[in-house]
Amino acid sequence: MKILSILCIGLLFLVHGAIGQENSPIKRFEGRGQMNSGQRILDLSYQNLNKVPISANDATIEILILDNNKLTQLPNWIGQLSNLRVLSVRNNNLQDISSALGQCTKLEQLYLSGNSSLFQLPNLSSCRNIMLIDVVNTKIQDIPVSIRTMDQLYYFKYSTP
């Protein structure tokens, strides 16, 4: 569990360090360890977004970071991001998460902390690779059955309101 936490923090640190060096928000990062395969990253953090731009609907994106915006929901086309492995939507105003997120079968990490109006998670039973879910500082009270039966999940960060 400690290794995963360090890996996740390191991953987001590397992601934030790699973004913003070119005009395009999508950048190929060549790094070491698990980053050496070259990942498609889209970081739209701190953009005052009210909705996710349609330009983010790119099936090649592996890491989508939408932290610290003003999002109230995720679009239904989020399920079309067939290569999405990491979704971070921390510190927004999410009230609802599209059930289409359950179609992201390669999803490994889901960060939803700081969405104080979020009351429930969608069914993620098709996300068989998910290892980490962070829902701290949300109003989620009921953990879906699908979460309880995920074999790969070994880090579920949760706090009661």
PDB file of C-alpha atoms in Angstrom:
ATOM      1  CA  MET A   1       0.000   0.000   0.000  1.00  0.00           C
ATOM      2  CA  LYS A   2       2.850   2.367   0.819  1.00  0.00           C
ATOM      3  CA  ILE A   3       4.551   1.592  -2.490  1.00  0.00           C
ATOM      4  CA  LEU A   4       1.386   2.420  -4.444  1.00  0.00           C
ATOM      5  CA  SER A   5       0.957   5.720  -2.607  1.00  0.00           C
ATOM      6  CA  ILE A   6       4.529   6.708  -3.394  1.00  0.00           C
ATOM      7  CA  LEU A   7       4.127   5.559  -6.995  1.00  0.00           C
ATOM      8  CA  CYS A   8       0.932   7.602  -7.402  1.00  0.00           C
ATOM      9  CA  ILE A   9       2.448  10.708  -5.890  1.00  0.00           C
ATOM     10  CA  GLY A  10       5.533  10.203  -8.036  1.00  0.00           C
ATOM     11  CA  LEU A  11       3.398   9.652 -11.123  1.00  0.00           C
ATOM     12  CA  LEU A  12       1.431  12.855 -10.623  1.00  0.00           C
ATOM     13  CA  PHE A  13       4.635  14.751  -9.789  1.00  0.00           C
ATOM     14  CA  LEU A  14       6.204  13.545 -13.017  1.00  0.00           C
ATOM     15  CA  VAL A  15       3.031  14.283 -14.949  1.00  0.00           C
ATOM     16  CA  HIS A  16       2.830  17.844 -13.641  1.00  0.00           C
ATOM     17  CA  GLY A  17       6.541  18.314 -14.334  1.00  0.00           C
ATOM     18  CA  ALA A  18       6.180  17.083 -17.908  1.00  0.00           C
ATOM     19  CA  ILE A  19       3.189  19.227 -18.862  1.00  0.00           C
ATOM     20  CA  GLY A  20       3.396  22.807 -19.983  1.00  0.00           C
ATOM     21  CA  GLN A  21       6.725  22.612 -21.780  1.00  0.00           C
ATOM     22  CA  GLU A  22       5.114  22.822 -25.215  1.00  0.00           C
ATOM     23  CA  ASN A  23       2.062  24.587 -26.631  1.00  0.00           C
ATOM     24  CA  SER A  24       0.047  21.371 -26.810  1.00  0.00           C
ATOM     25  CA  PRO A  25      -1.498  20.103 -23.557  1.00  0.00           C
ATOM     26  CA  ILE A  26      -0.865  16.534 -24.762  1.00  0.00           C
ATOM     27  CA  LYS A  27       2.732  15.512 -24.341  1.00  0.00           C
ATOM     28  CA  ARG A  28       4.647  12.311 -24.713  1.00  0.00           C
ATOM     29  CA  PHE A  29       6.770  11.731 -21.626  1.00  0.00           C
ATOM     30  CA  GLU A  30       9.861   9.559 -21.910  1.00  0.00           C
ATOM     31  CA  GLY A  31      10.987   8.671 -18.427  1.00  0.00           C
ATOM     32  CA  ARG A  32      12.238   5.820 -16.299  1.00  0.00           C
ATOM     33  CA  GLY A  33      10.552   2.885 -14.617  1.00  0.00           C
ATOM     34  CA  GLN A  34       6.865   2.591 -15.402  1.00  0.00           C
ATOM     35  CA  MET A  35       6.898   5.836 -17.370  1.00  0.00           C
ATOM     36  CA  ASN A  36       9.227   4.580 -20.103  1.00  0.00           C
ATOM     37  CA  SER A  37       6.503   3.299 -22.429  1.00  0.00           C
ATOM     38  CA  GLY A  38       5.563   6.852 -23.432  1.00  0.00           C
ATOM     39  CA  GLN A  39       2.164   7.865 -22.130  1.00  0.00           C
ATOM     40  CA  ARG A  40      -0.462  10.212 -23.537  1.00  0.00           C
ATOM     41  CA  ILE A  41      -1.206  12.747 -20.821  1.00  0.00           C
ATOM     42  CA  LEU A  42      -3.739  15.559 -20.812  1.00  0.00           C
ATOM     43  CA  ASP A  43      -3.521  17.940 -17.867  1.00  0.00           C
ATOM     44  CA  LEU A  44      -6.278  20.549 -17.732  1.00  0.00           C
ATOM     45  CA  SER A  45      -5.843  21.448 -14.057  1.00  0.00           C
ATOM     46  CA  TYR A  46      -6.475  24.999 -12.830  1.00  0.00           C
ATOM     47  CA  GLN A  47      -8.287  26.063 -16.017  1.00  0.00           C
ATOM     48  CA  ASN A  48     -11.575  27.263 -14.435  1.00  0.00           C
ATOM     49  CA  LEU A  49     -13.436  24.724 -16.567  1.00  0.00           C
ATOM     50  CA  ASN A  50     -17.196  24.334 -16.084  1.00  0.00           C
ATOM     51  CA  LYS A  51     -17.266  21.337 -18.406  1.00  0.00           C
ATOM     52  CA  VAL A  52     -14.706  19.024 -19.942  1.00  0.00           C
ATOM     53  CA  PRO A  53     -13.859  20.283 -23.442  1.00  0.00           C
ATOM     54  CA  ILE A  54     -14.746  17.966 -26.324  1.00  0.00           C
ATOM     55  CA  SER A  55     -11.098  18.148 -27.398  1.00  0.00           C
ATOM     56  CA  ALA A  56     -10.360  15.853 -24.440  1.00  0.00           C
ATOM     57  CA  ASN A  57     -12.366  13.108 -26.168  1.00  0.00           C
ATOM     58  CA  ASP A  58      -9.275  11.370 -27.508  1.00  0.00           C
ATOM     59  CA  ALA A  59      -9.148   7.582 -27.157  1.00  0.00           C
ATOM     60  CA  THR A  60      -5.333   7.635 -26.976  1.00  0.00           C
ATOM     61  CA  ILE A  61      -5.289   9.542 -23.664  1.00  0.00           C
ATOM     62  CA  GLU A  62      -3.994   7.377 -20.816  1.00  0.00           C
ATOM     63  CA  ILE A  63      -3.857   9.969 -18.042  1.00  0.00           C
ATOM     64  CA  LEU A  64      -6.483  12.697 -17.710  1.00  0.00           C
ATOM     65  CA  ILE A  65      -6.016  15.303 -14.988  1.00  0.00           C
ATOM     66  CA  LEU A  66      -8.860  17.746 -14.389  1.00  0.00           C
ATOM     67  CA  ASP A  67      -8.005  18.843 -10.844  1.00  0.00           C
ATOM     68  CA  ASN A  68      -9.033  22.187  -9.358  1.00  0.00           C
ATOM     69  CA  ASN A  69     -11.637  23.314 -11.860  1.00  0.00           C
ATOM     70  CA  LYS A  70     -15.379  23.991 -11.519  1.00  0.00           C
ATOM     71  CA  LEU A  71     -16.710  20.784 -13.050  1.00  0.00           C
ATOM     72  CA  THR A  72     -20.122  19.598 -11.854  1.00  0.00           C
ATOM     73  CA  GLN A  73     -20.248  16.416 -13.943  1.00  0.00           C
ATOM     74  CA  LEU A  74     -18.221  14.255 -16.272  1.00  0.00           C
ATOM     75  CA  PRO A  75     -19.431  13.902 -19.858  1.00  0.00           C
ATOM     76  CA  ASN A  76     -20.985  10.678 -21.136  1.00  0.00           C
ATOM     77  CA  TRP A  77     -18.229  10.360 -23.726  1.00  0.00           C
ATOM     78  CA  ILE A  78     -15.765   9.698 -20.895  1.00  0.00           C
ATOM     79  CA  GLY A  79     -16.501   6.014 -21.520  1.00  0.00           C
ATOM     80  CA  GLN A  80     -15.000   6.328 -25.007  1.00  0.00           C
ATOM     81  CA  LEU A  81     -11.538   6.914 -23.536  1.00  0.00           C
ATOM     82  CA  SER A  82     -10.627   3.285 -24.091  1.00  0.00           C
ATOM     83  CA  ASN A  83      -6.991   3.653 -22.975  1.00  0.00           C
ATOM     84  CA  LEU A  84      -7.665   5.740 -19.869  1.00  0.00           C
ATOM     85  CA  ARG A  85      -5.665   4.380 -16.924  1.00  0.00           C
ATOM     86  CA  VAL A  86      -5.632   7.359 -14.537  1.00  0.00           C
ATOM     87  CA  LEU A  87      -8.444   9.855 -13.996  1.00  0.00           C
ATOM     88  CA  SER A  88      -7.935  12.653 -11.507  1.00  0.00           C
ATOM     89  CA  VAL A  89     -10.833  15.061 -10.926  1.00  0.00           C
ATOM     90  CA  ARG A  90      -9.896  16.327  -7.467  1.00  0.00           C
ATOM     91  CA  ASN A  91     -11.244  19.534  -5.963  1.00  0.00           C
ATOM     92  CA  ASN A  92     -14.087  20.267  -8.354  1.00  0.00           C
ATOM     93  CA  ASN A  93     -17.836  20.581  -7.774  1.00  0.00           C
ATOM     94  CA  LEU A  94     -18.789  17.145  -9.064  1.00  0.00           C
ATOM     95  CA  GLN A  95     -22.332  16.171  -8.198  1.00  0.00           C
ATOM     96  CA  ASP A  96     -22.620  13.244 -10.555  1.00  0.00           C
ATOM     97  CA  ILE A  97     -20.267  10.888 -12.325  1.00  0.00           C
ATOM     98  CA  SER A  98     -21.477   9.448 -15.584  1.00  0.00           C
ATOM     99  CA  SER A  99     -22.114   5.711 -15.498  1.00  0.00           C
ATOM    100  CA  ALA A 100     -20.142   5.679 -18.772  1.00  0.00           C
ATOM    101  CA  LEU A 101     -16.982   5.813 -16.636  1.00  0.00           C
ATOM    102  CA  GLY A 102     -17.594   2.112 -16.048  1.00  0.00           C
ATOM    103  CA  GLN A 103     -16.749   1.533 -19.724  1.00  0.00           C
ATOM    104  CA  CYS A 104     -13.133   2.593 -19.118  1.00  0.00           C
ATOM    105  CA  THR A 105     -11.991  -0.986 -18.658  1.00  0.00           C
ATOM    106  CA  LYS A 106      -8.280  -0.091 -18.430  1.00  0.00           C
ATOM    107  CA  LEU A 107      -8.840   2.356 -15.555  1.00  0.00           C
ATOM    108  CA  GLU A 108      -6.341   1.732 -12.731  1.00  0.00           C
ATOM    109  CA  GLN A 109      -6.517   4.869 -10.577  1.00  0.00           C
ATOM    110  CA  LEU A 110      -9.479   7.130  -9.821  1.00  0.00           C
ATOM    111  CA  TYR A 111      -9.027  10.333  -7.797  1.00  0.00           C
ATOM    112  CA  LEU A 112     -12.242  12.099  -6.757  1.00  0.00           C
ATOM    113  CA  SER A 113     -11.265  13.678  -3.430  1.00  0.00           C
ATOM    114  CA  GLY A 114     -12.437  17.171  -2.599  1.00  0.00           C
ATOM    115  CA  ASN A 115     -15.756  16.962  -4.458  1.00  0.00           C
ATOM    116  CA  SER A 116     -17.951  17.819  -1.497  1.00  0.00           C
ATOM    117  CA  SER A 117     -21.226  17.501  -3.452  1.00  0.00           C
ATOM    118  CA  LEU A 118     -20.521  13.994  -4.736  1.00  0.00           C
ATOM    119  CA  PHE A 119     -22.887  11.460  -3.142  1.00  0.00           C
ATOM    120  CA  GLN A 120     -22.317   8.249  -5.094  1.00  0.00           C
ATOM    121  CA  LEU A 121     -19.962   6.357  -7.338  1.00  0.00           C
ATOM    122  CA  PRO A 122     -21.085   4.807 -10.607  1.00  0.00           C
ATOM    123  CA  ASN A 123     -20.946   1.075 -11.184  1.00  0.00           C
ATOM    124  CA  LEU A 124     -17.297   0.306 -11.877  1.00  0.00           C
ATOM    125  CA  SER A 125     -17.606  -3.482 -12.082  1.00  0.00           C
ATOM    126  CA  SER A 126     -16.199  -3.535 -15.640  1.00  0.00           C
ATOM    127  CA  CYS A 127     -13.069  -1.720 -14.461  1.00  0.00           C
ATOM    128  CA  ARG A 128     -11.283  -4.935 -13.525  1.00  0.00           C
ATOM    129  CA  ASN A 129      -7.818  -3.310 -13.370  1.00  0.00           C
ATOM    130  CA  ILE A 130      -8.650  -0.611 -10.845  1.00  0.00           C
ATOM    131  CA  MET A 131      -6.137  -0.577  -7.998  1.00  0.00           C
ATOM    132  CA  LEU A 132      -6.784   2.769  -6.304  1.00  0.00           C
ATOM    133  CA  ILE A 133      -9.869   4.853  -5.576  1.00  0.00           C
ATOM    134  CA  ASP A 134      -9.660   8.090  -3.571  1.00  0.00           C
ATOM    135  CA  VAL A 135     -12.987   9.584  -2.436  1.00  0.00           C
ATOM    136  CA  VAL A 136     -11.851  11.559   0.625  1.00  0.00           C
ATOM    137  CA  ASN A 137     -13.842  14.724   1.373  1.00  0.00           C
ATOM    138  CA  THR A 138     -16.902  13.678  -0.602  1.00  0.00           C
ATOM    139  CA  LYS A 139     -20.390  12.875   0.653  1.00  0.00           C
ATOM    140  CA  ILE A 140     -20.237   9.280  -0.509  1.00  0.00           C
ATOM    141  CA  GLN A 141     -21.782   7.180   2.235  1.00  0.00           C
ATOM    142  CA  ASP A 142     -22.542   3.887   0.535  1.00  0.00           C
ATOM    143  CA  ILE A 143     -19.767   1.874  -1.018  1.00  0.00           C
ATOM    144  CA  PRO A 144     -21.132   0.135  -4.120  1.00  0.00           C
ATOM    145  CA  VAL A 145     -21.071  -3.645  -4.168  1.00  0.00           C
ATOM    146  CA  SER A 146     -18.948  -3.500  -7.323  1.00  0.00           C
ATOM    147  CA  ILE A 147     -16.169  -1.815  -5.306  1.00  0.00           C
ATOM    148  CA  ARG A 148     -16.245  -4.540  -2.676  1.00  0.00           C
ATOM    149  CA  THR A 149     -15.697  -7.278  -5.233  1.00  0.00           C
ATOM    150  CA  MET A 150     -12.775  -5.775  -7.175  1.00  0.00           C
ATOM    151  CA  ASP A 151      -9.878  -8.211  -7.061  1.00  0.00           C
ATOM    152  CA  GLN A 152      -7.157  -5.722  -8.040  1.00  0.00           C
ATOM    153  CA  LEU A 153      -8.295  -2.924  -5.701  1.00  0.00           C
ATOM    154  CA  TYR A 154      -5.912  -2.599  -2.789  1.00  0.00           C
ATOM    155  CA  TYR A 155      -6.185   1.070  -1.869  1.00  0.00           C
ATOM    156  CA  PHE A 156      -9.569   2.668  -1.210  1.00  0.00           C
ATOM    157  CA  LYS A 157      -9.212   6.054   0.475  1.00  0.00           C
ATOM    158  CA  TYR A 158     -12.514   7.067   2.021  1.00  0.00           C
ATOM    159  CA  SER A 159     -13.742   9.372   4.751  1.00  0.00           C
ATOM    160  CA  THR A 160     -17.214   9.878   6.112  1.00  0.00           C
ATOM    161  CA  PRO A 161     -18.789  13.328   5.827  1.00  0.00           C
TER     162      PRO A 161
END
